[in-house]
Amino acid sequence: MNAFDGTYRGVRTCWAAPSSPSPRSLLAMLNQGDNNDVVDQINEIFPQTNHQPEQRSSLRERVAARVEFNLPPLETQNNRPFAAFFRNPSTTVPSPLVLISPGFSPSAMLQFPNMFIDPSHMILPSPVANGGPPEAVESSGADHATMMISNNDPMHVALPPQQVAAFGSGPTVNETDLINMEIDRKNEDEEEYKEDEDEEHNIVDELDAEPSSPKRRKFGESTMIGATRSCKSQRVIIQMETEENNPDDGFRWRKYGQKVVKGNPNPRSYYKCTYTACDVKKHVERGAEDVKFLLVTYDGIHEHDPPAARGSSSSGLKGQYSSSVSQDHSNHRTVPPSSSSASEALRLFPSSLDPPVDMTQFYMTGLAKLPSLPVNQNHGLMNWNVEPEIDRVIPDGTEVFKGIRDRLNLNFGLNL
DNA sequence: CGACTTTGACCAGCGC
DNA sequence: GCGCTGGTCAAAGTCG
């Protein structure tokens, strides 16, 4: 099996990262007297869609809710995929999760994690229409951010690799400058700093299967208090519907343990990357309520290329990737392969449209290179073999970026 | 024979 | 200190 033949239901990530602007800062900005139109400006720049649930709170309310820890419980429907892993999926824990605009693409956060890592920047909702339920996202904290994505995001299928490259990693634009609101974290006091960290702990606890598990708390602390605060502690949690117990993600793993954890009768398997000196680990477990769902948790970032696929005569990743890239993408892409940057983009961010999608490419070198996650917004499932019609959503990522840039420049005077 | 899996034991953190 | 829990170790077994 060269790629997941399962289907994604959602993605949750948490990575050791410096803070995003604190909610208090956002609220202060939103509450500024003559900046009362900040929300309007934001909404003008990133208009909300008709698909947005009416019960969705305003941006101000969402930020205020986060500040006051008075956050609405996650919608059951949203949680359902993850709830499949929990014994008591109906439990609504007082949540530090922030409901964000459905136009705010979680895939974008996956693709541009530095937006959250950079403490002096914030991210705004993307203009991408989204017909799915609201997303629950936590992105706060200085060194440990958690994000839960439990809805279906058309941007996952809508983001061509060239756009990802333009937004995320290429020389075209500094990702942290894309949407720069210049929230000065330095003005935040230490107490608030700790408060956000506590929220991060809470979110890890809540999102993980063991809300009261000391080990879970320990994980959060360890990733934050670590001497280096290395991004190696990035954690990516992927939930998918697959019958594979250990779907091939392109890397080679050695199973080193198996444990039945509390709340899930299905054992959790622990794997280590077999690459020399690579400390990346993952554990895989099936849902307690619905064994159809597989939860794969990656700890760390591979700082090496994936090995050649098992059984492949290819002599390594280059062969593997070159063959992938050399496939006929003409049906999906608008950027000619003659462009070196485009080729690089294709290598780093293979289109989600290219079947088969290999988890090697999904998790190749960490969050910063995560490509789009295709999700069928109609039923929350995405079959990799089903080709979404992305070109009607975002015909060209460069144009989208230019549009966002122009509007930011027009509305906020940001000269990107 | 090497790579990988299995599985019981062990370790460490946390709450009580 | 004790028990619970998640994570890890390592020897034995399995497989190609």
Tab-separated table of C-alpha atoms (C1' of nucleotides) in Angstrom:
chain	number	residue	atom	x	y	z
A	1	MET	CA	0.000	0.000	0.000
A	2	ASN	CA	1.643	3.118	-1.135
A	3	ALA	CA	-0.811	5.589	0.167
A	4	PHE	CA	-3.743	5.928	2.408
A	5	ASP	CA	-6.672	4.272	0.933
A	6	GLY	CA	-8.646	5.526	3.836
A	7	THR	CA	-10.432	8.764	4.088
A	8	TYR	CA	-9.716	11.730	6.250
A	9	ARG	CA	-12.222	12.946	8.700
A	10	GLY	CA	-10.237	15.646	10.276
A	11	VAL	CA	-6.898	16.838	11.394
A	12	ARG	CA	-5.740	18.035	14.682
A	13	THR	CA	-2.370	19.414	15.250
A	14	CYS	CA	-0.466	20.834	18.046
A	15	TRP	CA	3.000	22.025	17.715
A	16	ALA	CA	5.460	23.629	19.963
A	17	ALA	CA	5.337	27.140	18.814
A	18	PRO	CA	5.650	30.621	20.064
A	19	SER	CA	2.477	32.435	20.640
A	20	SER	CA	-0.072	33.818	18.400
A	21	PRO	CA	-1.467	37.104	19.621
A	22	SER	CA	-3.331	36.687	22.787
A	23	PRO	CA	-7.078	36.828	22.712
A	24	ARG	CA	-6.924	39.742	25.034
A	25	SER	CA	-4.904	41.639	22.516
A	26	LEU	CA	-7.359	40.821	19.828
A	27	LEU	CA	-10.205	41.856	22.005
A	28	ALA	CA	-8.494	45.085	22.875
A	29	MET	CA	-7.995	45.786	19.246
A	30	LEU	CA	-11.554	44.956	18.505
A	31	ASN	CA	-12.761	47.141	21.309
A	32	GLN	CA	-10.765	50.153	20.368
A	33	GLY	CA	-13.118	53.045	20.115
A	34	ASP	CA	-12.484	54.379	16.673
A	35	ASN	CA	-11.480	50.961	15.602
A	36	ASN	CA	-14.903	49.674	16.198
A	37	ASP	CA	-14.945	48.927	12.550
A	38	VAL	CA	-12.092	46.490	12.811
A	39	VAL	CA	-14.528	43.667	12.747
A	40	ASP	CA	-16.272	45.237	9.836
A	41	GLN	CA	-13.012	45.633	8.079
A	42	ILE	CA	-12.140	42.067	8.732
A	43	ASN	CA	-15.492	40.942	7.573
A	44	GLU	CA	-15.170	43.167	4.572
A	45	ILE	CA	-11.870	41.731	3.681
A	46	PHE	CA	-12.944	38.238	4.425
A	47	PRO	CA	-16.652	38.195	3.913
A	48	GLN	CA	-18.472	35.439	5.636
A	49	THR	CA	-20.315	33.026	3.564
A	50	ASN	CA	-23.910	32.133	3.323
A	51	HIS	CA	-23.048	28.801	4.722
A	52	GLN	CA	-22.128	30.279	7.999
A	53	PRO	CA	-24.373	29.045	10.755
A	54	GLU	CA	-26.582	31.707	12.156
A	55	GLN	CA	-25.701	30.803	15.667
A	56	ARG	CA	-22.118	31.656	15.035
A	57	SER	CA	-20.962	34.365	17.299
A	58	SER	CA	-19.304	37.448	16.043
A	59	LEU	CA	-15.596	37.757	15.891
A	60	ARG	CA	-15.681	40.029	18.876
A	61	GLU	CA	-17.720	37.576	20.835
A	62	ARG	CA	-15.456	34.748	19.919
A	63	VAL	CA	-12.410	36.628	21.026
A	64	ALA	CA	-14.140	37.792	24.172
A	65	ALA	CA	-15.231	34.289	24.877
A	66	ARG	CA	-11.715	33.109	24.663
A	67	VAL	CA	-10.492	35.809	26.955
A	68	GLU	CA	-13.107	34.988	29.489
A	69	PHE	CA	-12.759	31.254	29.118
A	70	ASN	CA	-16.384	31.265	28.355
A	71	LEU	CA	-16.200	29.347	25.209
A	72	PRO	CA	-19.064	27.485	23.747
A	73	PRO	CA	-18.832	23.749	23.742
A	74	LEU	CA	-17.941	22.198	20.531
A	75	GLU	CA	-20.811	21.296	18.411
A	76	THR	CA	-21.557	17.667	18.699
A	77	GLN	CA	-21.639	17.324	15.003
A	78	ASN	CA	-18.201	18.766	14.754
A	79	ASN	CA	-16.882	16.526	17.389
A	80	ARG	CA	-18.377	13.432	16.094
A	81	PRO	CA	-15.345	12.257	14.195
A	82	PHE	CA	-13.149	12.725	17.217
A	83	ALA	CA	-15.790	11.593	19.571
A	84	ALA	CA	-15.507	8.251	17.941
A	85	PHE	CA	-12.363	7.853	19.980
A	86	PHE	CA	-13.908	8.724	23.240
A	87	ARG	CA	-16.034	6.700	25.524
A	88	ASN	CA	-18.203	9.650	26.373
A	89	PRO	CA	-18.480	11.625	23.199
A	90	SER	CA	-21.440	13.523	24.472
A	91	THR	CA	-19.439	15.105	27.211
A	92	THR	CA	-18.942	18.765	26.664
A	93	VAL	CA	-15.950	19.892	28.572
A	94	PRO	CA	-15.671	23.594	29.273
A	95	SER	CA	-13.660	24.376	26.294
A	96	PRO	CA	-10.925	26.819	25.546
A	97	LEU	CA	-11.526	26.125	21.933
A	98	VAL	CA	-12.276	29.050	19.775
A	99	LEU	CA	-14.828	28.793	17.102
A	100	ILE	CA	-13.558	30.587	14.124
A	101	SER	CA	-15.007	31.622	10.897
A	102	PRO	CA	-15.689	28.800	8.534
A	103	GLY	CA	-13.774	30.800	6.037
A	104	PHE	CA	-10.676	30.378	8.101
A	105	SER	CA	-9.027	27.486	6.527
A	106	PRO	CA	-7.450	24.993	8.885
A	107	SER	CA	-5.391	23.725	6.066
A	108	ALA	CA	-3.940	27.150	5.776
A	109	MET	CA	-2.858	26.921	9.353
A	110	LEU	CA	-1.346	23.611	8.682
A	111	GLN	CA	0.418	24.999	5.730
A	112	PHE	CA	1.519	28.208	7.338
A	113	PRO	CA	2.189	27.264	10.912
A	114	ASN	CA	4.578	30.138	11.259
A	115	MET	CA	1.591	32.391	11.333
A	116	PHE	CA	1.023	30.974	14.733
A	117	ILE	CA	4.598	30.546	15.636
A	118	ASP	CA	5.428	34.153	15.076
A	119	PRO	CA	4.310	35.924	18.229
A	120	SER	CA	3.916	39.224	16.522
A	121	HIS	CA	1.499	38.118	13.905
A	122	MET	CA	-1.975	36.962	13.661
A	123	ILE	CA	-3.995	35.276	11.053
A	124	LEU	CA	-7.317	36.322	9.784
A	125	PRO	CA	-10.056	34.380	8.214
A	126	SER	CA	-9.399	33.458	4.690
A	127	PRO	CA	-11.861	34.482	2.068
A	128	VAL	CA	-12.449	30.977	0.998
A	129	ALA	CA	-16.043	30.025	1.159
A	130	ASN	CA	-16.826	27.156	3.344
A	131	GLY	CA	-20.003	25.274	3.506
A	132	GLY	CA	-19.018	23.113	6.389
A	133	PRO	CA	-19.702	23.484	10.052
A	134	PRO	CA	-17.594	25.803	12.094
A	135	GLU	CA	-14.115	24.872	12.916
A	136	ALA	CA	-12.812	24.662	16.387
A	137	VAL	CA	-9.368	26.033	16.581
A	138	GLU	CA	-7.000	26.837	19.315
A	139	SER	CA	-3.900	28.637	18.358
A	140	SER	CA	-2.741	30.452	21.389
A	141	GLY	CA	0.260	30.295	23.544
A	142	ALA	CA	3.882	30.992	23.382
A	143	ASP	CA	5.299	27.631	22.709
A	144	HIS	CA	2.580	25.164	22.403
A	145	ALA	CA	-0.343	25.584	20.188
A	146	THR	CA	-3.091	23.202	19.507
A	147	MET	CA	-5.446	23.185	16.665
A	148	MET	CA	-8.405	21.036	16.109
A	149	ILE	CA	-10.010	20.852	12.772
A	150	SER	CA	-13.171	18.984	12.783
A	151	ASN	CA	-15.052	20.334	9.879
A	152	ASN	CA	-14.653	19.998	6.218
A	153	ASP	CA	-12.712	22.583	4.481
A	154	PRO	CA	-12.996	23.093	0.789
A	155	MET	CA	-9.750	24.915	0.831
A	156	HIS	CA	-8.188	21.596	1.362
A	157	VAL	CA	-9.195	20.661	-2.067
A	158	ALA	CA	-8.970	24.135	-3.386
A	159	LEU	CA	-5.399	25.038	-2.776
A	160	PRO	CA	-3.167	24.325	-5.680
A	161	PRO	CA	0.417	23.626	-4.820
A	162	GLN	CA	1.592	26.772	-6.435
A	163	GLN	CA	-0.597	28.704	-4.126
A	164	VAL	CA	0.747	26.903	-1.185
A	165	ALA	CA	4.199	27.707	-2.317
A	166	ALA	CA	3.271	31.312	-2.786
A	167	PHE	CA	1.735	31.523	0.618
A	168	GLY	CA	3.781	29.257	2.664
A	169	SER	CA	7.346	28.653	1.814
A	170	GLY	CA	8.535	30.108	-1.368
A	171	PRO	CA	10.473	33.273	-1.824
A	172	THR	CA	7.381	34.957	-3.120
A	173	VAL	CA	6.185	36.042	0.255
A	174	ASN	CA	7.081	35.736	3.854
A	175	GLU	CA	4.286	33.767	5.342
A	176	THR	CA	4.369	35.769	8.522
A	177	ASP	CA	3.935	38.905	6.550
A	178	LEU	CA	0.960	37.718	4.650
A	179	ILE	CA	-1.514	39.011	7.158
A	180	ASN	CA	0.302	41.182	9.551
A	181	MET	CA	-1.745	42.851	12.204
A	182	GLU	CA	1.270	43.621	14.326
A	183	ILE	CA	-0.164	42.560	17.601
A	184	ASP	CA	2.604	43.325	19.985
A	185	ARG	CA	2.913	40.423	22.312
A	186	LYS	CA	5.429	42.355	24.314
A	187	ASN	CA	2.606	44.313	25.827
A	188	GLU	CA	1.146	41.224	27.317
A	189	ASP	CA	1.987	40.610	30.910
A	190	GLU	CA	3.404	37.415	32.180
A	191	GLU	CA	0.203	36.392	33.821
A	192	GLU	CA	-1.620	36.392	30.599
A	193	TYR	CA	1.223	34.548	29.057
A	194	LYS	CA	0.792	31.818	31.597
A	195	GLU	CA	-2.905	31.945	31.159
A	196	ASP	CA	-2.553	31.126	27.545
A	197	GLU	CA	-0.207	28.347	28.359
A	198	ASP	CA	-2.767	26.953	30.721
A	199	GLU	CA	-5.259	27.076	27.964
A	200	GLU	CA	-2.902	25.138	25.838
A	201	HIS	CA	-2.682	22.497	28.445
A	202	ASN	CA	-6.386	22.399	28.660
A	203	ILE	CA	-6.797	22.008	25.003
A	204	VAL	CA	-4.359	19.186	24.848
A	205	ASP	CA	-6.159	17.514	27.641
A	206	GLU	CA	-9.493	18.002	26.100
A	207	LEU	CA	-8.600	16.947	22.659
A	208	ASP	CA	-6.704	13.936	23.664
A	209	ALA	CA	-8.541	10.885	24.689
A	210	GLU	CA	-7.694	11.207	28.308
A	211	PRO	CA	-8.957	14.455	29.693
A	212	SER	CA	-7.630	13.780	33.109
A	213	SER	CA	-4.534	12.025	32.143
A	214	PRO	CA	-1.464	13.321	33.866
A	215	LYS	CA	0.583	11.989	31.041
A	216	ARG	CA	-1.245	14.170	28.626
A	217	ARG	CA	-0.581	17.158	30.741
A	218	LYS	CA	2.960	16.129	30.946
A	219	PHE	CA	3.226	16.087	27.258
A	220	GLY	CA	2.036	19.607	26.992
A	221	GLU	CA	4.384	20.800	29.624
A	222	SER	CA	7.300	18.962	28.283
A	223	THR	CA	6.861	20.455	24.917
A	224	MET	CA	6.751	23.897	26.347
A	225	ILE	CA	9.288	23.782	29.052
A	226	GLY	CA	11.813	21.936	27.041
A	227	ALA	CA	15.160	23.595	27.038
A	228	THR	CA	15.194	24.144	23.352
A	229	ARG	CA	11.502	24.433	22.789
A	230	SER	CA	12.250	22.756	19.606
A	231	CYS	CA	9.730	22.435	16.903
A	232	LYS	CA	10.579	18.796	16.944
A	233	SER	CA	7.859	18.470	19.494
A	234	GLN	CA	5.308	19.274	16.900
A	235	ARG	CA	2.456	16.917	17.054
A	236	VAL	CA	0.208	16.110	14.233
A	237	ILE	CA	-2.848	14.046	14.845
A	238	ILE	CA	-4.702	12.654	11.934
A	239	GLN	CA	-7.986	10.956	12.056
A	240	MET	CA	-9.040	8.918	9.141
A	241	GLU	CA	-11.450	6.270	8.232
A	242	THR	CA	-9.486	3.322	7.090
A	243	GLU	CA	-9.221	-0.342	7.678
A	244	GLU	CA	-5.470	-0.173	7.679
A	245	ASN	CA	-4.040	-0.424	11.144
A	246	ASN	CA	-0.829	1.227	10.118
A	247	PRO	CA	-1.344	3.019	6.849
A	248	ASP	CA	1.750	3.724	4.885
A	249	ASP	CA	2.817	7.324	5.262
A	250	GLY	CA	6.001	7.022	3.308
A	251	PHE	CA	8.292	6.582	6.260
A	252	ARG	CA	9.426	3.394	7.815
A	253	TRP	CA	8.400	2.656	11.332
A	254	ARG	CA	9.292	0.058	13.876
A	255	LYS	CA	6.691	-0.880	16.363
A	256	TYR	CA	8.093	-0.758	19.848
A	257	GLY	CA	5.089	-1.112	21.994
A	258	GLN	CA	1.431	-1.615	22.319
A	259	LYS	CA	-0.772	-0.535	25.125
A	260	VAL	CA	-4.408	-0.481	25.961
A	261	VAL	CA	-5.106	2.998	27.161
A	262	LYS	CA	-7.926	4.064	29.340
A	263	GLY	CA	-11.132	4.838	27.595
A	264	ASN	CA	-10.386	2.817	24.538
A	265	PRO	CA	-10.564	-0.958	24.427
A	266	ASN	CA	-8.571	-0.914	21.254
A	267	PRO	CA	-4.847	-1.050	21.855
A	268	ARG	CA	-2.606	1.825	20.956
A	269	SER	CA	0.444	0.896	18.978
A	270	TYR	CA	3.658	2.838	19.312
A	271	TYR	CA	6.037	3.286	16.437
A	272	LYS	CA	9.423	4.867	15.976
A	273	CYS	CA	10.901	6.055	12.753
A	274	THR	CA	13.574	3.606	11.765
A	275	TYR	CA	15.736	6.265	10.188
A	276	THR	CA	19.016	6.671	12.006
A	277	ALA	CA	18.932	9.401	14.602
A	278	CYS	CA	15.383	10.274	13.724
A	279	ASP	CA	13.400	10.653	16.889
A	280	VAL	CA	9.997	10.923	15.331
A	281	LYS	CA	7.405	8.685	16.856
A	282	LYS	CA	3.840	7.976	16.230
A	283	HIS	CA	1.106	6.016	17.834
A	284	VAL	CA	-1.930	4.598	16.215
A	285	GLU	CA	-5.192	3.633	17.758
A	286	ARG	CA	-8.670	2.869	16.684
A	287	GLY	CA	-11.699	4.672	17.903
A	288	ALA	CA	-13.320	3.422	21.041
A	289	GLU	CA	-16.778	3.961	19.686
A	290	ASP	CA	-16.208	3.413	16.054
A	291	VAL	CA	-13.353	1.209	15.012
A	292	LYS	CA	-13.642	2.501	11.508
A	293	PHE	CA	-11.733	5.558	12.572
A	294	LEU	CA	-8.038	5.468	12.970
A	295	LEU	CA	-6.213	8.098	14.956
A	296	VAL	CA	-2.586	8.533	14.049
A	297	THR	CA	-0.514	10.815	16.209
A	298	TYR	CA	2.871	11.938	14.990
A	299	ASP	CA	5.350	13.340	17.471
A	300	GLY	CA	8.178	15.247	15.967
A	301	ILE	CA	9.350	16.171	12.552
A	302	HIS	CA	11.314	14.087	10.162
A	303	GLU	CA	14.498	15.894	9.295
A	304	HIS	CA	15.261	13.484	6.566
A	305	ASP	CA	13.740	12.348	3.381
A	306	PRO	CA	11.389	9.451	3.359
A	307	PRO	CA	12.977	6.189	2.409
A	308	ALA	CA	12.178	4.430	-0.754
A	309	ALA	CA	8.875	2.750	-0.731
A	310	ARG	CA	8.929	-0.800	0.395
A	311	GLY	CA	9.209	-3.155	-2.458
A	312	SER	CA	10.223	-0.369	-4.750
A	313	SER	CA	13.269	-0.666	-6.917
A	314	SER	CA	13.725	3.035	-6.626
A	315	SER	CA	16.942	4.000	-4.938
A	316	GLY	CA	15.413	6.531	-2.696
A	317	LEU	CA	13.157	9.397	-2.198
A	318	LYS	CA	14.242	11.258	-5.243
A	319	GLY	CA	13.153	8.469	-7.414
A	320	GLN	CA	9.961	8.174	-5.537
A	321	TYR	CA	9.216	11.818	-5.685
A	322	SER	CA	10.453	12.386	-9.140
A	323	SER	CA	8.165	9.729	-10.385
A	324	SER	CA	5.382	11.355	-8.503
A	325	VAL	CA	6.123	14.774	-9.796
A	326	SER	CA	6.693	13.558	-13.262
A	327	GLN	CA	3.210	12.294	-13.477
A	328	ASP	CA	0.904	13.984	-15.832
A	329	HIS	CA	-0.533	16.836	-13.847
A	330	SER	CA	-1.877	18.617	-16.816
A	331	ASN	CA	-5.387	17.848	-15.814
A	332	HIS	CA	-5.011	19.558	-12.510
A	333	ARG	CA	-2.509	22.304	-12.642
A	334	THR	CA	-2.168	25.589	-14.302
A	335	VAL	CA	1.466	26.193	-13.584
A	336	PRO	CA	3.744	24.866	-16.257
A	337	PRO	CA	6.268	22.405	-14.971
A	338	SER	CA	9.008	24.334	-16.627
A	339	SER	CA	9.016	26.728	-13.739
A	340	SER	CA	11.659	25.670	-11.296
A	341	SER	CA	9.830	27.237	-8.410
A	342	ALA	CA	6.680	25.586	-9.499
A	343	SER	CA	8.463	22.305	-9.740
A	344	GLU	CA	9.753	22.754	-6.280
A	345	ALA	CA	6.311	23.646	-5.139
A	346	LEU	CA	4.984	20.532	-6.715
A	347	ARG	CA	7.601	18.557	-4.983
A	348	LEU	CA	6.933	20.081	-1.625
A	349	PHE	CA	3.228	20.478	-1.966
A	350	PRO	CA	1.850	17.883	-4.223
A	351	SER	CA	-1.648	18.553	-5.204
A	352	SER	CA	-4.246	16.758	-3.269
A	353	LEU	CA	-5.737	15.905	-6.570
A	354	ASP	CA	-2.999	13.615	-7.578
A	355	PRO	CA	-4.039	10.120	-6.861
A	356	PRO	CA	-2.677	8.355	-5.077
A	357	VAL	CA	-1.881	10.810	-2.351
A	358	ASP	CA	0.963	9.518	-0.328
A	359	MET	CA	1.306	10.341	3.321
A	360	THR	CA	4.950	10.801	2.571
A	361	GLN	CA	3.921	13.996	0.952
A	362	PHE	CA	1.436	14.814	3.587
A	363	TYR	CA	3.834	14.519	6.434
A	364	MET	CA	7.033	14.780	4.606
A	365	THR	CA	8.984	17.136	6.758
A	366	GLY	CA	6.533	18.519	9.160
A	367	LEU	CA	3.697	20.899	9.390
A	368	ALA	CA	5.317	23.579	7.389
A	369	LYS	CA	5.089	21.431	4.348
A	370	LEU	CA	1.755	19.927	4.854
A	371	PRO	CA	-0.206	20.068	1.690
A	372	SER	CA	-3.897	20.428	1.483
A	373	LEU	CA	-6.078	17.837	2.983
A	374	PRO	CA	-8.865	16.924	0.713
A	375	VAL	CA	-12.121	16.610	2.477
A	376	ASN	CA	-15.468	16.148	0.969
A	377	GLN	CA	-17.510	18.856	2.503
A	378	ASN	CA	-20.759	17.157	1.782
A	379	HIS	CA	-20.371	14.284	4.120
A	380	GLY	CA	-17.111	14.835	5.822
A	381	LEU	CA	-15.352	12.124	3.978
A	382	MET	CA	-12.957	12.388	1.170
A	383	ASN	CA	-12.094	9.517	-0.977
A	384	TRP	CA	-8.703	10.033	-2.422
A	385	ASN	CA	-9.838	8.541	-5.619
A	386	VAL	CA	-12.553	11.074	-6.049
A	387	GLU	CA	-11.319	14.031	-7.929
A	388	PRO	CA	-12.623	17.311	-6.586
A	389	GLU	CA	-13.296	20.130	-8.911
A	390	ILE	CA	-10.913	22.577	-7.445
A	391	ASP	CA	-10.376	24.781	-10.397
A	392	ARG	CA	-13.791	26.233	-9.947
A	393	VAL	CA	-12.970	27.171	-6.418
A	394	ILE	CA	-9.568	28.725	-6.739
A	395	PRO	CA	-8.405	28.843	-10.306
A	396	ASP	CA	-5.035	30.181	-9.457
A	397	GLY	CA	-3.456	30.588	-6.105
A	398	THR	CA	-1.306	33.443	-7.182
A	399	GLU	CA	-4.343	35.458	-8.091
A	400	VAL	CA	-5.934	34.681	-4.783
A	401	PHE	CA	-2.870	35.782	-2.956
A	402	LYS	CA	-2.691	38.963	-4.949
A	403	GLY	CA	-6.287	39.625	-4.162
A	404	ILE	CA	-5.759	39.171	-0.463
A	405	ARG	CA	-2.648	41.275	-0.575
A	406	ASP	CA	-4.374	44.056	-2.420
A	407	ARG	CA	-7.254	44.069	-0.003
A	408	LEU	CA	-4.971	44.067	2.978
A	409	ASN	CA	-3.100	46.926	1.472
A	410	LEU	CA	-6.291	48.776	0.777
A	411	ASN	CA	-7.892	48.203	4.129
A	412	PHE	CA	-4.997	48.059	6.513
A	413	GLY	CA	-2.308	49.793	4.613
A	414	LEU	CA	-0.223	46.685	4.662
A	415	ASN	CA	2.271	46.786	1.920
A	416	LEU	CA	3.218	43.185	1.348
B	1	DC	C1'	19.667	-13.233	8.368
B	2	DG	C1'	17.883	-8.847	8.867
B	3	DA	C1'	13.800	-6.380	9.661
B	4	DC	C1'	9.868	-6.253	12.022
B	5	DT	C1'	6.244	-7.558	15.527
B	6	DT	C1'	4.722	-9.179	19.928
B	7	DT	C1'	4.329	-8.779	24.709
B	8	DG	C1'	5.295	-8.542	29.505
B	9	DA	C1'	8.040	-5.783	32.445
B	10	DC	C1'	9.617	-1.558	33.735
B	11	DC	C1'	9.768	3.508	34.394
B	12	DA	C1'	8.164	8.073	35.449
B	13	DG	C1'	4.604	11.592	36.277
B	14	DC	C1'	0.572	12.744	38.602
B	15	DG	C1'	-3.345	12.760	41.951
B	16	DC	C1'	-4.930	11.306	46.235
C	1	DG	C1'	3.758	6.435	49.683
C	2	DC	C1'	0.632	4.196	46.720
C	3	DG	C1'	-1.978	3.341	42.774
C	4	DC	C1'	-3.081	4.604	38.204
C	5	DT	C1'	-1.685	5.605	33.752
C	6	DG	C1'	0.893	6.372	29.410
C	7	DG	C1'	5.098	5.510	27.391
C	8	DT	C1'	9.223	2.705	26.632
C	9	DC	C1'	12.347	-1.230	26.773
C	10	DA	C1'	13.991	-5.529	25.334
C	11	DA	C1'	13.895	-10.404	24.646
C	12	DA	C1'	11.609	-13.707	21.992
C	13	DG	C1'	9.136	-14.816	18.050
C	14	DT	C1'	7.781	-14.243	13.118
C	15	DC	C1'	8.328	-13.285	8.356
C	16	DG	C1'	10.238	-12.704	3.767
